[in-house]
Coordinates of C-alpha atoms and ligand atoms in Angstrom, one line a residue:
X1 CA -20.9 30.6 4.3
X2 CA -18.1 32.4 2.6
X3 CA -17.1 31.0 -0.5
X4 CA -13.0 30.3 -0.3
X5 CA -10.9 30.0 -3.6
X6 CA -8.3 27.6 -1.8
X7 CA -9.8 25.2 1.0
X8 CA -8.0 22.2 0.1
X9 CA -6.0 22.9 3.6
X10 CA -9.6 22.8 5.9
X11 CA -10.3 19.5 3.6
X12 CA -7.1 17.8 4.4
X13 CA -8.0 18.7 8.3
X14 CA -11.2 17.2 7.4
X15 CA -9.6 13.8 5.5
X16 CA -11.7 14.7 2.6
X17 CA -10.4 14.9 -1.3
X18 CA -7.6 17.5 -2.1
X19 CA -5.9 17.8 -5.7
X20 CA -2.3 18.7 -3.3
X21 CA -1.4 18.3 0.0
X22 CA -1.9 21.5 1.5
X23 CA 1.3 23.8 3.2
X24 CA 1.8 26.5 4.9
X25 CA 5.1 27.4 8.1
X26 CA 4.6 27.9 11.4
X27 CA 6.6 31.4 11.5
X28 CA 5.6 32.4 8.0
X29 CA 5.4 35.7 8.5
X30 CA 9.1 37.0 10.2
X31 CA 12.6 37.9 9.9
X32 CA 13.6 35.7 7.4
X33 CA 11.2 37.5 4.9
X34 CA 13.5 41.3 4.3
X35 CA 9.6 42.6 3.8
X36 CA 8.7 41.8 7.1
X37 CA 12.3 43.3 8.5
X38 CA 10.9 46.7 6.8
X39 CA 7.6 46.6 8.3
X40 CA 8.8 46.3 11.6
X41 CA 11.2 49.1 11.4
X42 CA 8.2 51.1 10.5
X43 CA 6.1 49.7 13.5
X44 CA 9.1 50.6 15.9
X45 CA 9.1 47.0 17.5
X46 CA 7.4 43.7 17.6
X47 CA 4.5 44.8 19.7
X48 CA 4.1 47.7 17.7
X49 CA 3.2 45.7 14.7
X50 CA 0.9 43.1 16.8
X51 CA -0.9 45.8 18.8
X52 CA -1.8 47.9 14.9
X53 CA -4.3 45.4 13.0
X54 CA -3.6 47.1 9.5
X55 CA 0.3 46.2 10.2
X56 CA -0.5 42.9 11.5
X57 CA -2.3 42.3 8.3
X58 CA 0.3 43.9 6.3
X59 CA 2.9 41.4 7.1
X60 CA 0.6 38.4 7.8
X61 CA -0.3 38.7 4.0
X62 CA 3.5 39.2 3.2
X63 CA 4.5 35.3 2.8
X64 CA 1.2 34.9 0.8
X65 CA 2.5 37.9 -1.5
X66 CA 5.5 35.4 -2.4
X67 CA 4.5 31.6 -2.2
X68 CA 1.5 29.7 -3.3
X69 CA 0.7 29.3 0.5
X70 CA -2.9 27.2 1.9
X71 CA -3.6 29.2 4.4
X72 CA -2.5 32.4 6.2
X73 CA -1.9 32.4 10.1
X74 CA -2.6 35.6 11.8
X75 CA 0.5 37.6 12.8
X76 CA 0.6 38.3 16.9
X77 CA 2.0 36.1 19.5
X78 CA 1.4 33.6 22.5
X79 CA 2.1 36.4 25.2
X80 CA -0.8 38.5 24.5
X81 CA -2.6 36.8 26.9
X82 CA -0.4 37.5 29.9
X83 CA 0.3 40.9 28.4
X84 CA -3.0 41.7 29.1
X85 CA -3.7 40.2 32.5
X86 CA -1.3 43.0 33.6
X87 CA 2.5 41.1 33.4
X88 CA 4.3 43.9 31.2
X89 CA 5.7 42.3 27.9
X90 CA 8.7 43.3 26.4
X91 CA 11.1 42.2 24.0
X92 CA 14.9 43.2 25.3
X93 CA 16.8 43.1 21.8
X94 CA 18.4 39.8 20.8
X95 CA 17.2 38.4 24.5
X96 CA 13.5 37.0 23.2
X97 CA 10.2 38.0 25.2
X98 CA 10.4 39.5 28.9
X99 CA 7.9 40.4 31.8
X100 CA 8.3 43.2 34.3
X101 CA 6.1 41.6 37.0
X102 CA 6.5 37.8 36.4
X103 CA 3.7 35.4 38.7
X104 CA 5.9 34.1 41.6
X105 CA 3.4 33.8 44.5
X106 CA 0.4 32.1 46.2
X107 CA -0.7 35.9 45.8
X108 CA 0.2 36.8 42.2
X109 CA -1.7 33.7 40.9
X110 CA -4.9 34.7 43.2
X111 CA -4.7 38.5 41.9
X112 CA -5.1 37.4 38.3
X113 CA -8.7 37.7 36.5
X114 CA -9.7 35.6 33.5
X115 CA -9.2 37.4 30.3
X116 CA -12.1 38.9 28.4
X117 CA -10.7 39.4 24.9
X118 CA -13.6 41.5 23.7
X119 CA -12.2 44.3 26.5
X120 CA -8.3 43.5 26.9
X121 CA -7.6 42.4 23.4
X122 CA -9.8 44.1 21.0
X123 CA -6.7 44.8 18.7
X124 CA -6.1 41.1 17.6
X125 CA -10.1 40.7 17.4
X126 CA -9.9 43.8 15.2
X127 CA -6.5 42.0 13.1
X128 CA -8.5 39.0 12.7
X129 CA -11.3 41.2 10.9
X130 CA -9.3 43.4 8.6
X131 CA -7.3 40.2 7.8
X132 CA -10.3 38.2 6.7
X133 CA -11.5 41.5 4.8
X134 CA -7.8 42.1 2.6
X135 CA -7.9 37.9 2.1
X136 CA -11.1 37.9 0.2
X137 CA -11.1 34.2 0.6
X138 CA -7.6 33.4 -1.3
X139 CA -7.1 31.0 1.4
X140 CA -8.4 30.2 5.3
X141 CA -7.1 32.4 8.6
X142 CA -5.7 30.5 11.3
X143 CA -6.0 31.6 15.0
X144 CA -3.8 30.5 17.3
X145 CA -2.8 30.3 21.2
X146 CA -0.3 29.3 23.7
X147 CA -1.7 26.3 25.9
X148 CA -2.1 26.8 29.6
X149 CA 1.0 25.4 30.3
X150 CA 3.2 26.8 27.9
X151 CA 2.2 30.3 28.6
X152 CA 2.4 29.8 32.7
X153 CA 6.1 28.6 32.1
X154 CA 6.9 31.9 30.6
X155 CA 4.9 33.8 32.9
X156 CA 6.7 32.5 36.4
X157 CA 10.3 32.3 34.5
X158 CA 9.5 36.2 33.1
X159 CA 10.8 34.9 30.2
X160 CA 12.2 32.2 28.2
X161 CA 14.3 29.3 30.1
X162 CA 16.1 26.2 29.7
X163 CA 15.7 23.9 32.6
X164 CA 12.2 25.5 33.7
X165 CA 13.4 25.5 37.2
X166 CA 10.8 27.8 38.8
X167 CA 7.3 26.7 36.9
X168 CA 8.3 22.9 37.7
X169 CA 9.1 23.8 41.3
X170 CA 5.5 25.3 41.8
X171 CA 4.4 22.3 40.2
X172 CA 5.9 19.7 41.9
X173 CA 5.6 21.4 45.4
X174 CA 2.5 23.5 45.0
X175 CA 0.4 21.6 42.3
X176 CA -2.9 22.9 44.0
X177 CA -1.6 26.8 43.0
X178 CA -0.2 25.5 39.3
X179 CA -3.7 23.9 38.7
X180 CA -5.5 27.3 39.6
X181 CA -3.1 29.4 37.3
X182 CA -3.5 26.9 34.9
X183 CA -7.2 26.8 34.8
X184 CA -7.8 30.9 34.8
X185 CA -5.3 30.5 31.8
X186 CA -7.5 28.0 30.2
X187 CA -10.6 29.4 30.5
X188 CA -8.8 32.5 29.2
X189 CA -7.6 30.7 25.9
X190 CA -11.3 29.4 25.6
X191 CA -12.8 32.9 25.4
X192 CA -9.5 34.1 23.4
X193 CA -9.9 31.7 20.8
X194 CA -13.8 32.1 20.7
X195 CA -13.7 35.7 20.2
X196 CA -11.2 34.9 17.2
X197 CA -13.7 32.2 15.5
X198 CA -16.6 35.0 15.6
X199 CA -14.4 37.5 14.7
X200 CA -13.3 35.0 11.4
X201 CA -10.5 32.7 12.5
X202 CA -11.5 29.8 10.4
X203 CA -9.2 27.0 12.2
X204 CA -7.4 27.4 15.4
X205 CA -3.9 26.1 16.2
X206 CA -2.6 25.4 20.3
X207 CA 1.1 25.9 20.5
X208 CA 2.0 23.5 23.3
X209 CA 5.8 24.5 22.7
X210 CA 7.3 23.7 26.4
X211 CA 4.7 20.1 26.8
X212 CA 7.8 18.1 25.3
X213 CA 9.4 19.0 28.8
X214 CA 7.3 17.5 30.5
X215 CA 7.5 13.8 32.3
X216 CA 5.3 11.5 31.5
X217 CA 2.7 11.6 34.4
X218 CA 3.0 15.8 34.4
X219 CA 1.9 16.0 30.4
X220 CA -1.4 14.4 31.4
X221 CA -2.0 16.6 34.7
X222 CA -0.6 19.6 33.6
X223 CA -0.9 20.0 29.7
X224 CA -3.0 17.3 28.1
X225 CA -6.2 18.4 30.8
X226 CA -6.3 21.8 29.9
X227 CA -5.9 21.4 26.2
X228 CA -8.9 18.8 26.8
X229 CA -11.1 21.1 28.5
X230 CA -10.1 23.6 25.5
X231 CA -11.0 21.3 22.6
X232 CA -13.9 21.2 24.6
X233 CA -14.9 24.7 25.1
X234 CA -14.2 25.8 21.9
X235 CA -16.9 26.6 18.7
X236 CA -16.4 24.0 16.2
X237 CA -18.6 25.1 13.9
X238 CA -18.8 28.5 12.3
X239 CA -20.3 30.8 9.7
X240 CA -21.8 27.3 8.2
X241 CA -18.6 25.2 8.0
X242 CA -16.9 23.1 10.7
X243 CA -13.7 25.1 12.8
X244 CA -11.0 22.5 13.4
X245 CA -8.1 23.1 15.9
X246 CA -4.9 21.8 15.9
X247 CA -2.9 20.7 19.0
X248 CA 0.8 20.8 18.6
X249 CA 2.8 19.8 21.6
X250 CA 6.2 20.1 20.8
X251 CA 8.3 17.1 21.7
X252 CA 5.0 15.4 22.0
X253 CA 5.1 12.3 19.2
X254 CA 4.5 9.8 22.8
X255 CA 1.6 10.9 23.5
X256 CA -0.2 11.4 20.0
X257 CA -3.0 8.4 21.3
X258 CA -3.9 10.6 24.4
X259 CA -3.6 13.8 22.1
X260 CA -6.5 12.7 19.7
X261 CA -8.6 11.3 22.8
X262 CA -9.0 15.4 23.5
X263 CA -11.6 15.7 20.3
X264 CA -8.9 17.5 18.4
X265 CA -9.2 17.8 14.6
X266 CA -5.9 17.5 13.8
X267 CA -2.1 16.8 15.3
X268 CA 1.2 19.0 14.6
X269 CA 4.1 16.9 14.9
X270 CA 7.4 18.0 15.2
X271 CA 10.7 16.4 13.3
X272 CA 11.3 13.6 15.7
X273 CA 8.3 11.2 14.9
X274 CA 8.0 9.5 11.6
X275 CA 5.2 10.6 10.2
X276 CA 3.9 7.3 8.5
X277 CA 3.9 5.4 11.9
X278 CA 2.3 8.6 13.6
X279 CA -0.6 7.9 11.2
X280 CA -0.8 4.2 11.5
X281 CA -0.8 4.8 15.2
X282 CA -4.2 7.5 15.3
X283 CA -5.2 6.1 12.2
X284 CA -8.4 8.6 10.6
X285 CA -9.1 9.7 14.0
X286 CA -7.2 13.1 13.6
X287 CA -5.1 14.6 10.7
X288 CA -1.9 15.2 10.8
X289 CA 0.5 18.3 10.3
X290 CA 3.9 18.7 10.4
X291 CA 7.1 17.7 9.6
X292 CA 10.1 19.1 8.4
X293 CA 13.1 19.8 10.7
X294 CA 13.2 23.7 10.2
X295 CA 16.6 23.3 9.9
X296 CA 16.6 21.5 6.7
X297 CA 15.9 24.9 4.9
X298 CA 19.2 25.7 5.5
X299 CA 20.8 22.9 3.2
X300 CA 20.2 23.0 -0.8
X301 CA 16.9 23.5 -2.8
X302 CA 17.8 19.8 -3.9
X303 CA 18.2 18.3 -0.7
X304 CA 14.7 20.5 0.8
X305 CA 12.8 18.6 -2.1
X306 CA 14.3 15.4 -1.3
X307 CA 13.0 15.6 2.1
X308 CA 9.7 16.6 1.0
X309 CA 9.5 13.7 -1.1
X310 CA 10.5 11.4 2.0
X311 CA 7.9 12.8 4.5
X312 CA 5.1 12.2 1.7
X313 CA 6.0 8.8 1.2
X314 CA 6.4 8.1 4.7
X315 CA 2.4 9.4 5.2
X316 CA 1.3 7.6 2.0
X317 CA -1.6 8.1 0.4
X318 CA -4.6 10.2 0.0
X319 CA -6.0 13.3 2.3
X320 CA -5.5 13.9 6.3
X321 CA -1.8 15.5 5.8
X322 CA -0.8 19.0 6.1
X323 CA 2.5 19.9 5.2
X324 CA 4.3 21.8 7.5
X325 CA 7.7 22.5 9.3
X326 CA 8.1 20.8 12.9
X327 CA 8.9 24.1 14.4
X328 CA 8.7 27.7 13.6
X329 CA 10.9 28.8 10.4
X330 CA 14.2 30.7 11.4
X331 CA 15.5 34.3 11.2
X332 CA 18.8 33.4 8.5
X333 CA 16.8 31.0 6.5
X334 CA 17.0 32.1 2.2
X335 CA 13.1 33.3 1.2
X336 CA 14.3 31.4 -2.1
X337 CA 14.8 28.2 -0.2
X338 CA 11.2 28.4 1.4
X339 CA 10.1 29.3 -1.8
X340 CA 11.5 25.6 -3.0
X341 CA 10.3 23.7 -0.2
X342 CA 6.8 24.6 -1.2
X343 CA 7.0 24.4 -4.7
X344 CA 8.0 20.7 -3.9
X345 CA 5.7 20.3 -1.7
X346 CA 2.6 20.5 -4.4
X347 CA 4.7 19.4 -7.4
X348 CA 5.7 15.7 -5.3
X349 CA 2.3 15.4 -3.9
X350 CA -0.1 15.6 -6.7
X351 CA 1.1 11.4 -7.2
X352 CA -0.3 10.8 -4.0
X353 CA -3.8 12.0 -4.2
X354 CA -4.7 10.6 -8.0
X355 CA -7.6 8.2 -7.9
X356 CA -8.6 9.3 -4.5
X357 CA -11.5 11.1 -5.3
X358 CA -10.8 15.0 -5.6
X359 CA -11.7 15.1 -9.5
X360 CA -15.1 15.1 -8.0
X361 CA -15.3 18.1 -5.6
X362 CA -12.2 19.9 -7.5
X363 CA -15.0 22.2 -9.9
X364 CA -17.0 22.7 -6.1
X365 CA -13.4 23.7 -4.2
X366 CA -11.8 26.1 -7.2
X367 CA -14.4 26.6 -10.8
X368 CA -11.9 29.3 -12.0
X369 CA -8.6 28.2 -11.3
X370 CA -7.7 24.8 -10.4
X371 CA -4.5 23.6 -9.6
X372 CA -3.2 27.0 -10.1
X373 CA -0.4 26.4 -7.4
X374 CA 1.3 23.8 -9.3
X375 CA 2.8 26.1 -11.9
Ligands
LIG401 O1 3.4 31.8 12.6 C1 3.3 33.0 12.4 O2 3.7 33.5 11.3 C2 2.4 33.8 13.3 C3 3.0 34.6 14.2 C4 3.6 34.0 15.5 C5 4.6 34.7 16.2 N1 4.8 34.1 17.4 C6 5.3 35.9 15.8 C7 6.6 36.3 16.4 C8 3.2 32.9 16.3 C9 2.2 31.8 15.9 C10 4.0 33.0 17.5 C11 3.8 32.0 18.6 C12 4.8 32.0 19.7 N2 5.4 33.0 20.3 C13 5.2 30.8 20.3 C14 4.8 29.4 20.0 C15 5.3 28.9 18.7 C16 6.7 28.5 18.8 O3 7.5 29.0 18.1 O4 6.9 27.5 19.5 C17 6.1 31.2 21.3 C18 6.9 30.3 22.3 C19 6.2 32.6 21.3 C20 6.9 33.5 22.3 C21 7.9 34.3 21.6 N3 7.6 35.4 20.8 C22 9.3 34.1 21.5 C23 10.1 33.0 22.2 C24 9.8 35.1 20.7 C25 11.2 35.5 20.4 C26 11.6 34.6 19.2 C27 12.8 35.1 18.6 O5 13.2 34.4 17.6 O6 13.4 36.1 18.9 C28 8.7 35.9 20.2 C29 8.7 37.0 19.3 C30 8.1 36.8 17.9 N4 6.8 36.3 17.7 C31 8.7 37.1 16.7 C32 7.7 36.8 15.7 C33 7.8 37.0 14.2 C34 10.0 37.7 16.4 C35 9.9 39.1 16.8 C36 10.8 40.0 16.1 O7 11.9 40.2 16.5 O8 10.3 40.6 15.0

C-alpha cells in the first residue's frame, strides 16, 4: 500500500475520522490559474497539453503548487473517449469542444467499437503514472469520466447544445439505437476507468453533467442504468486500500435515493440542494461532495467564507463531507479568492470534527505534520 501524507479526503469518502473536512474544485487546474494560461501556450492547445503526460502533470500539480488542496484530479477531459473511437475532437476558439464526424445514424452507432484504453488511450494511462510518480503521496489522484449519457449528448450534437434536440430525438424515437450507443459507451468507461485504477487513480469521479436534463422516467433508463452497471464493473479495491467513485449528476439533488442504490461511494451535488437535507435523506449510505455555487467566488473573500461557514453547518457534524464547488470553477474567477474559499474551508471546519474521533488515527494519517493546512 502506498503510504499517503494527506488522506483525510479518501476518509471523509469513507465516513471515517478527519481532523478537516477535506476540499478540493472541480476545474482546479485551468484558466483562471495565469500558470496554467502559460502552460498551454507552450502546449499549443488544449489537447496538446492532455495528449503530453509530463504537461498534463505539469498543470494538474499547478493548483496544488498554490493551495493546501486534498487531493489532485488528473488534468484531461470527458471527450477522450469519443476522440478515440474515431469522432475528431477539436476545440474551435471561444466556441467549446467540437467533432468532425458527429454519430447521427443507425449506421454510425453500429460502426463504433468499445474502447480499449490500454491501445487508444495510452497517453492518459501514461499521465496517470507520471502524476502519481511527481505526487509522492502529498495527496490522492482522482480519475474521472463522462457517463454514458453525457458523452453520447455531445457526440450526436458534435458539440455542446442547449435544448439537446438531436440526442433526445434518438432517444425518444429510437431508444433501441440510444441504448446500444449507450451501452458500447459504458462498457468503454468501465475499461477506461479500470485501466486508470491500475495505472494509480486512487478514487474515480462520473461527471454526469447533461443527467439534470433529463425527465424523470429518462434519468433512470438512460443515465442512472449505465452509471449502475459502472459502479458495478468498476475495481473497488486497489493497491491494498478501497477505490471509491463519485457520481455527480448535475441537476441531479431528486434523485440522490436512486443515486446511492447504484453502490456508489459517494454523491456530488450541485448548488441547488441543501446539503443538510441531502444527508438526512441518504443518511451514512454514501458521502457527500459538493456545494458551492461556483459563482460565489466571484463576490468578496468575506462573503466566500460566509458561505463556507453556511454549507458546513447545513451538513453538521462529523466525517462523510467533501467540500467542493457544485460545478467546475470559471475562467475570470481571482486565484486569491480560491485561495480564501479554501483557507475557510479548513479553518471553519475543524469545530465540526472535535470529539468525533480523529485524535485517534491523526498520528496513523500524518506522524510528521499534522494539521499542517490550517496555517
Ligand atoms: O477538474 C479538473 O481540473 C480536471 C480537468 C477537466 C477538464 N475537463 C479540463 C478542461 C475535467 C474533469 C473536465 C471534464 C469535462 N469536460 C466535463 C465534465 C465536467 C463539467 O464541467 O461538467 C465536460 C462537460 C467537458 C467537456 C468540455 N471540455 C467543455 C464543455 C470544454 C470547454 C469549456 C470551456 O470553458 O471552454 C472543455 C475544455 C476544457 N476541459 C478546458 C479544461 C481546463 C478548457 C480548455 C482550455 O481552453 O484550456
Amino acid at each position: 500500500m502506498t503510504e499517503l501524507k494527506n488522506d483525510r479526503f479518501l476518509r471523509a469518502l469513507a465516513h471515517e475520522p478527519v481532523d478537516v473536512t477535506p476540499v478540493w474544485m472541480m476545474r482546479q487546474a485551468g484558466r483562471y490559474l495565469p500558470e496554467y494560461r502559460a502552460s498551454r501556450e507552450r502546449a499549443g492547445n488544449f489537447m496538446g497539453l492532455c495528449g503530453n503526460p509530463d504537461m498534463a502533470c505539469e498543470v494538474t500539480l499547478q493548483p496544488l503548487e498554490r493551495y493546501p488542496l486534498d487531493a489532485a484530479i488528473l488534468f484531461s477531459d470527458i471527450l477522450t473517449i469519443p476522440d478515440a473511437m474515431g469522432l475528431g475532437l477539436y476545440f474551435e476558439p471561444g466556441e467549446g469542444p467540437k467533432f468532425e464526424k458527429p454519430v447521427r445514424t443507425e449506421a454510425d452507432i453500429m460502426a463504433l467499437d468499445v474502447v480499449n484504453p490500454e491501445a487508444d488511450l495510452p497517453y492518459v494511462l501514461d499521465a496517470v503514472k507520471t502524476i502519481r510518480r511527481e505526487l509522492g503521496g502529498r495527496v490522492p489522484l482522482i480519475g474521472f469520466s463522462g457517463s454514458p449519457w453525457t458523452l453520447a449528448t455531445y457526440m450526436i450534437e458534435g458539440g455542446s447544445s442547449r435544448d439537446f434536440r438531436r440526442a433526445k430525438q434518438m432517444m425518444y424515437d429510437r431508444p433501441e439505437l440510444m441504448h446500444h450507443l449507450l451501452d458500447t459507451l459504458a462498457q468503454s468507461v468501465i475499461r477506461y476507468l479500470n485501466g486508470q485504477i491500475l495505472a494509480g487513480a486512487q478514487a474515480v469521479q462520473i461527471f454526469d453533467t447533461w443527467g439534470g436534463a433529463l425527465s424523470h422516467n429518462a434519468y433512470r433508463e438512460f443515465s442512472l442504468r449505465y452509471l449502475e452497471q459502472i459502479v458495478k464493473g468498476l475495481i473497488r479495491q486497489h493497491d491494498g486500500r478501497k477505490v471509491p467513485v463519485i457520481l455527480f449528476t448535475k441537476g441531479g439533488g431528486q434523485w440522490l435515493e436512486a443515486m446511492a442504490d447504484t453502490g456508489a461511494d459517494a454523491l456530488g451535488l450541485d448548488w441547488t440542494t441543501d446539503i443538510g437535507r441531502a444527508r438526512a435523506r441518504v443518511g451514512d449510505r454514501v458521502a457527500l461532495q459538493g456545494n458551492m455555487d461556483p459563482t460565489i467566488l466571484y463576490a468578496s473573500p468575506e462573503r466566500i467564507r460566509e458561505e463556507v461557514g453556511q454549507i458546513l453547518a447545513s451538513y453538521g457534524k462529523g466525517s462523510g463531507h467533501v467540500f467542493n464547488l457544485g460545478h467546475g470553477i470559471t475562467p475570470e474567477v481571482d486565484p486569491e479568492h480560491a485561495g480564501a474559499f479554501i483557507r475557510a474551508v479548513h479553518e471553519l471546519s475543524a469545530e465540526y470534527h472535535v470529539g468525533t474521533g480523529f485524535t485517534a488515527c491523526l498520528e496513523r494519517a500524518s506522524p510528521s505534520r499534522p494539521g499542517r493546512d490550517l496555517n
